[in-house]
Amino acid sequence: MEPTKPEVTHEFPFFRVYNDGRVEKFNWPPETVPPTTNDPITGVQSKDVVISDDPKISARIFLPRLPDPTHKLPVLLYAHGGGFSFRSAFSPHYDAHVRTLAAEARVIAVSVEYRLAPEHPIPACYDDAWAALKWIAAHVKGDGPDPWLNENTDFNRVFVGGDSAGGNISGNLALRAGSIGLPGVRVSGAFLVHPYFGGVELDDKMWLYMCPSASGMDDFRMKPSAEDLGGIGCDRMLVFVAEKDHLCGPGKAYYENLKKSEWMGKVELVENKGEEHCFHLRIPSGDENVVVKKIVSFINQD
């Protein structure tokens, strides 16, 4: 007898699942690039660090030029996109994007390499990003594991941000900062670029598959209510949506719920007219990038 061919049991935008349990990811594995000791264009240095050995969490840190070594810089924890299931903090797009943010906003950026679903079911990504934020906070007294953070960070100006799934993760981080707290750290702001929230059927089904412990599509991590958002632990938020993005509606719903909530901070919605999902990542470095420009302005308001 011929062996039975595996059958597809689930088909999603970024991967398919077979009845033998095998997962086939599209556009996999991600392309990666090494860190740079001194980028000739921006002057930004980068290096890779280990956040945790168990579970395995790493990150790439970007340090901009320091004309005045006594001047402390804000720090940004960045979460990359990729539908919770692919892409990498070490990919060319994210390496270039976060490097640009570090240079233009004059911020120390920590781009977290969180575990991906479905092989690491959600909430692994949320837990890993939170572990990275706690790792940053471990440098408050100047005796943490990384000298760049020990010597150069203003812990009253900590930001979290990301795009797509990373925007969702950043919103979750802001909630955790409010409910759990980070001693010695002030999470000043969060920016969510074209965030992946609930409201689109196929994306909703994919997220529920990746998060088997979810309570359903009313889960606060995918469809946070106004009541949920009242506990956000930062002062300001910036939410981007793109007019031609299928996630535009869920992003606007998040913004409206945030405005209705008891949160006392300030939120701004930016709609990128005529643009598609995460268009800003495809703009070559050095070209005018309205998303980067707005994020830089947002960070430098503090």
Coordinates of C-alpha atoms in Angstrom, one line a residue:
M1 CA 0.0 0.0 0.0
E2 CA 1.2 3.5 -0.8
P3 CA 1.7 5.7 2.3
T4 CA -1.2 8.0 3.0
K5 CA -0.5 11.6 1.9
P6 CA -0.7 14.2 4.7
E7 CA -3.8 16.4 4.4
V8 CA -4.0 20.1 5.1
T9 CA -6.2 20.7 8.2
H10 CA -5.6 24.5 8.5
E11 CA -4.6 27.0 5.8
F12 CA -3.6 30.5 7.0
P13 CA -2.0 33.5 5.4
F14 CA 1.5 32.7 6.8
F15 CA 1.5 28.9 7.3
R16 CA -0.5 25.7 6.8
V17 CA -1.0 22.8 9.2
Y18 CA -1.2 19.1 8.2
N19 CA -3.1 16.3 9.9
D20 CA 0.2 14.7 11.0
G21 CA 1.0 17.8 13.1
R22 CA 3.5 19.3 10.7
V23 CA 3.6 23.0 10.2
E24 CA 4.7 24.5 6.8
K25 CA 5.6 28.1 7.1
F26 CA 5.7 30.4 4.0
N27 CA 8.7 32.7 3.4
W28 CA 10.7 30.6 5.8
P29 CA 13.3 30.7 7.3
P30 CA 13.8 34.5 7.6
E31 CA 16.8 36.2 6.0
T32 CA 19.1 37.7 8.7
V33 CA 22.0 40.1 8.8
P34 CA 24.7 40.5 11.5
P35 CA 25.0 43.5 13.8
T36 CA 27.3 46.3 12.9
T37 CA 30.1 47.7 15.1
N38 CA 29.8 51.2 13.5
D39 CA 27.4 51.8 10.6
P40 CA 29.1 54.3 8.2
I41 CA 25.9 56.1 7.3
T42 CA 24.2 56.5 10.7
G43 CA 27.1 56.0 13.1
V44 CA 24.9 53.6 15.0
Q45 CA 26.6 50.6 16.7
S46 CA 24.7 47.3 17.2
K47 CA 25.2 44.0 19.0
D48 CA 23.2 40.9 19.9
V49 CA 22.5 40.0 23.5
V50 CA 21.0 37.1 25.4
I51 CA 17.9 38.1 27.4
S52 CA 17.2 34.6 28.7
D53 CA 18.6 31.1 28.2
D54 CA 15.4 29.3 29.3
P55 CA 13.3 30.2 27.4
K56 CA 15.7 31.3 24.7
I57 CA 15.2 35.0 24.1
S58 CA 17.7 37.4 22.4
A59 CA 17.7 40.9 21.2
R60 CA 19.7 43.3 19.1
I61 CA 20.7 46.6 20.7
F62 CA 21.3 49.8 18.7
L63 CA 23.4 52.6 20.2
P64 CA 23.4 56.0 18.4
R65 CA 26.4 58.4 18.3
L66 CA 27.1 60.0 21.7
P67 CA 28.5 63.5 21.2
D68 CA 28.0 64.1 24.9
P69 CA 28.7 60.9 26.9
T70 CA 27.1 62.5 30.0
H71 CA 23.8 63.0 28.3
K72 CA 21.3 60.1 29.0
L73 CA 19.2 58.8 26.2
P74 CA 15.7 57.3 26.2
V75 CA 15.4 53.6 25.5
L76 CA 13.0 51.9 23.1
L77 CA 11.9 48.3 23.2
Y78 CA 10.9 47.3 19.7
A79 CA 8.7 44.3 18.7
H80 CA 8.8 43.3 15.0
G81 CA 5.8 42.3 13.0
G82 CA 5.1 39.0 11.1
G83 CA 1.7 37.8 12.2
F84 CA 3.2 36.4 15.4
S85 CA 4.6 33.5 13.3
F86 CA 7.5 34.7 11.1
R87 CA 10.1 37.4 10.5
S88 CA 13.0 38.3 12.8
A89 CA 14.5 41.2 14.7
F90 CA 17.7 40.3 12.8
S91 CA 16.1 40.6 9.3
P92 CA 17.4 43.2 6.9
H93 CA 14.2 45.2 7.0
Y94 CA 14.0 45.4 10.8
D95 CA 17.7 45.9 11.3
A96 CA 17.6 48.9 9.0
H97 CA 14.3 50.2 10.4
V98 CA 15.3 50.1 14.1
R99 CA 18.8 51.4 13.3
T100 CA 17.1 54.4 11.6
L101 CA 14.9 55.0 14.6
A102 CA 17.9 54.8 16.9
A103 CA 19.8 57.4 14.8
E104 CA 17.0 59.9 14.2
A105 CA 15.3 59.8 17.6
R106 CA 18.6 59.5 19.4
V107 CA 17.3 56.5 21.4
I108 CA 18.9 53.3 22.5
A109 CA 16.8 50.6 20.8
V110 CA 16.4 47.0 22.0
S111 CA 14.8 44.9 19.2
V112 CA 13.5 41.7 20.8
E113 CA 13.7 38.3 19.1
Y114 CA 10.7 36.7 20.6
R115 CA 9.5 33.1 20.1
L116 CA 7.2 32.5 17.2
A117 CA 3.9 30.7 17.0
P118 CA 2.5 28.2 16.4
E119 CA 5.6 26.1 17.4
H120 CA 5.7 28.3 20.5
P121 CA 2.0 29.0 21.2
I122 CA 0.9 32.5 22.2
P123 CA 1.4 33.9 24.9
A124 CA 5.1 33.1 24.4
C125 CA 5.6 36.2 22.3
Y126 CA 4.0 38.4 25.0
D127 CA 6.0 36.8 27.8
D128 CA 9.2 37.2 25.9
A129 CA 8.6 40.9 25.2
W130 CA 7.8 41.4 28.8
A131 CA 11.0 39.6 29.8
A132 CA 13.0 41.9 27.6
L133 CA 11.3 45.0 29.2
K134 CA 12.2 43.6 32.6
W135 CA 15.7 43.0 31.4
I136 CA 16.0 46.6 30.4
A137 CA 14.6 47.6 33.9
A138 CA 17.4 45.5 35.5
H139 CA 19.8 48.2 34.5
V140 CA 18.2 51.0 36.6
K141 CA 20.9 50.9 39.3
G142 CA 23.7 50.9 36.8
D143 CA 24.7 47.3 37.5
G144 CA 22.8 45.4 34.9
P145 CA 24.4 42.9 32.4
D146 CA 24.8 45.4 29.5
P147 CA 27.2 48.5 29.8
W148 CA 25.4 50.5 27.0
L149 CA 22.2 50.5 29.1
N150 CA 24.0 51.0 32.4
E151 CA 25.9 54.0 31.3
N152 CA 23.6 55.8 28.8
T153 CA 19.9 55.3 29.7
D154 CA 17.3 57.7 31.1
F155 CA 14.9 55.3 32.7
N156 CA 12.3 58.0 33.0
R157 CA 12.0 57.9 29.2
V158 CA 11.2 54.3 28.3
F159 CA 9.2 53.6 25.1
V160 CA 7.7 50.5 23.6
G161 CA 6.6 50.1 20.0
G162 CA 6.3 47.9 17.0
D163 CA 4.3 47.2 13.8
S164 CA 1.6 44.7 13.0
A165 CA 1.9 41.8 15.5
G166 CA 4.6 43.9 17.2
G167 CA 2.0 46.7 17.6
N168 CA -0.3 44.3 19.3
I169 CA 2.6 43.1 21.5
S170 CA 3.5 46.7 22.4
G171 CA -0.1 47.4 23.5
N172 CA 0.0 44.3 25.6
L173 CA 3.3 45.5 27.2
A174 CA 1.7 48.9 28.0
L175 CA -1.1 47.0 29.8
R176 CA 1.4 44.8 31.7
A177 CA 3.4 47.9 32.7
G178 CA 0.2 49.3 34.2
S179 CA -0.9 46.1 36.1
I180 CA 2.4 44.8 37.2
G181 CA 4.7 47.8 37.2
L182 CA 8.5 48.2 36.7
P183 CA 10.2 49.7 39.7
G184 CA 12.5 52.6 38.8
V185 CA 11.1 52.8 35.2
R186 CA 8.7 55.2 33.7
V187 CA 7.1 53.9 30.5
S188 CA 6.6 57.2 28.9
G189 CA 4.9 56.2 25.6
A190 CA 3.9 53.4 23.2
F191 CA 3.5 53.5 19.5
L192 CA 1.5 50.9 17.5
V193 CA 2.0 50.9 13.8
H194 CA -0.8 49.2 11.8
P195 CA -1.4 46.9 14.8
Y196 CA -2.8 43.3 14.4
F197 CA -6.0 43.4 16.5
G198 CA -9.2 41.3 16.2
G199 CA -11.9 42.1 13.6
V200 CA -10.8 40.4 10.4
E201 CA -12.1 36.8 10.2
L202 CA -9.1 35.0 8.7
D203 CA -6.6 36.8 11.0
D204 CA -8.9 36.1 13.9
K205 CA -9.0 32.3 13.2
M206 CA -5.2 32.2 12.8
W207 CA -4.6 34.0 16.1
L208 CA -7.0 31.6 17.9
Y209 CA -5.1 28.6 16.4
M210 CA -1.8 30.1 17.6
C211 CA -3.3 30.8 21.0
P212 CA -5.1 27.7 22.1
S213 CA -5.5 29.0 25.6
A214 CA -7.5 32.1 24.4
S215 CA -10.9 32.7 25.8
G216 CA -12.2 33.5 22.3
M217 CA -12.2 36.6 20.1
D218 CA -13.1 38.8 23.1
D219 CA -9.7 37.9 24.6
F220 CA -8.3 41.3 25.8
R221 CA -5.0 40.6 23.9
M222 CA -6.8 40.7 20.6
K223 CA -9.9 42.8 21.2
P224 CA -9.2 44.9 24.3
S225 CA -12.3 46.6 25.6
A226 CA -12.5 50.2 26.9
E227 CA -12.5 48.6 30.4
D228 CA -9.3 46.6 29.7
L229 CA -7.5 49.7 28.3
G230 CA -8.2 51.8 31.4
G231 CA -5.2 50.1 33.0
I232 CA -2.6 51.1 30.4
G233 CA 0.7 52.0 32.1
C234 CA 2.1 54.8 30.0
D235 CA 1.5 58.5 29.5
R236 CA 1.1 58.7 25.8
M237 CA 0.1 56.5 22.9
L238 CA 0.4 56.9 19.1
V239 CA -1.7 54.6 16.9
F240 CA -1.1 54.3 13.1
V241 CA -3.6 52.9 10.6
A242 CA -3.2 52.6 6.8
E243 CA -6.1 53.4 4.6
K244 CA -5.6 50.3 2.3
D245 CA -4.8 48.0 5.1
H246 CA -7.3 45.2 6.0
L247 CA -6.3 45.9 9.7
C248 CA -7.3 49.6 9.4
G249 CA -10.8 49.0 11.0
P250 CA -9.4 47.0 14.0
G251 CA -6.8 49.7 14.6
K252 CA -9.4 52.5 14.6
A253 CA -11.6 50.4 17.0
Y254 CA -8.6 50.1 19.4
Y255 CA -8.1 53.9 19.3
E256 CA -11.9 54.5 19.9
N257 CA -11.9 52.1 22.9
L258 CA -8.8 53.7 24.3
K259 CA -10.5 57.2 24.1
K260 CA -13.6 55.8 25.9
S261 CA -11.6 54.1 28.6
E262 CA -10.6 55.6 32.0
W263 CA -7.0 55.9 31.0
M264 CA -5.8 59.4 31.7
G265 CA -3.1 59.6 29.1
K266 CA -3.0 61.2 25.6
V267 CA -3.6 59.2 22.4
E268 CA -3.2 60.3 18.8
L269 CA -4.4 58.5 15.7
V270 CA -2.5 58.8 12.4
E271 CA -4.1 57.5 9.2
N272 CA -1.7 56.9 6.3
K273 CA -3.9 57.8 3.4
G274 CA -3.5 55.7 0.3
E275 CA -1.0 53.3 1.9
E276 CA -1.0 49.6 2.6
H277 CA 0.0 47.5 5.6
C278 CA 3.5 48.4 6.9
F279 CA 4.5 50.3 3.7
H280 CA 7.1 52.2 5.8
L281 CA 9.3 49.1 6.0
R282 CA 9.7 49.1 2.2
I283 CA 11.0 52.7 2.0
P284 CA 14.8 52.7 1.5
S285 CA 16.9 54.2 4.2
G286 CA 17.6 57.8 3.7
D287 CA 14.3 58.5 1.9
E288 CA 11.5 60.5 3.4
N289 CA 9.5 58.2 5.7
V290 CA 6.5 59.8 7.3
V291 CA 6.1 57.0 9.8
V292 CA 9.6 57.2 11.1
K293 CA 9.4 61.0 11.2
K294 CA 6.2 60.9 13.3
I295 CA 7.7 58.3 15.7
V296 CA 10.8 60.4 16.1
S297 CA 8.6 63.4 16.9
F298 CA 6.6 61.3 19.4
I299 CA 9.7 60.2 21.3
N300 CA 11.2 63.6 21.4
Q301 CA 8.1 65.3 22.8
D302 CA 9.2 64.1 26.3

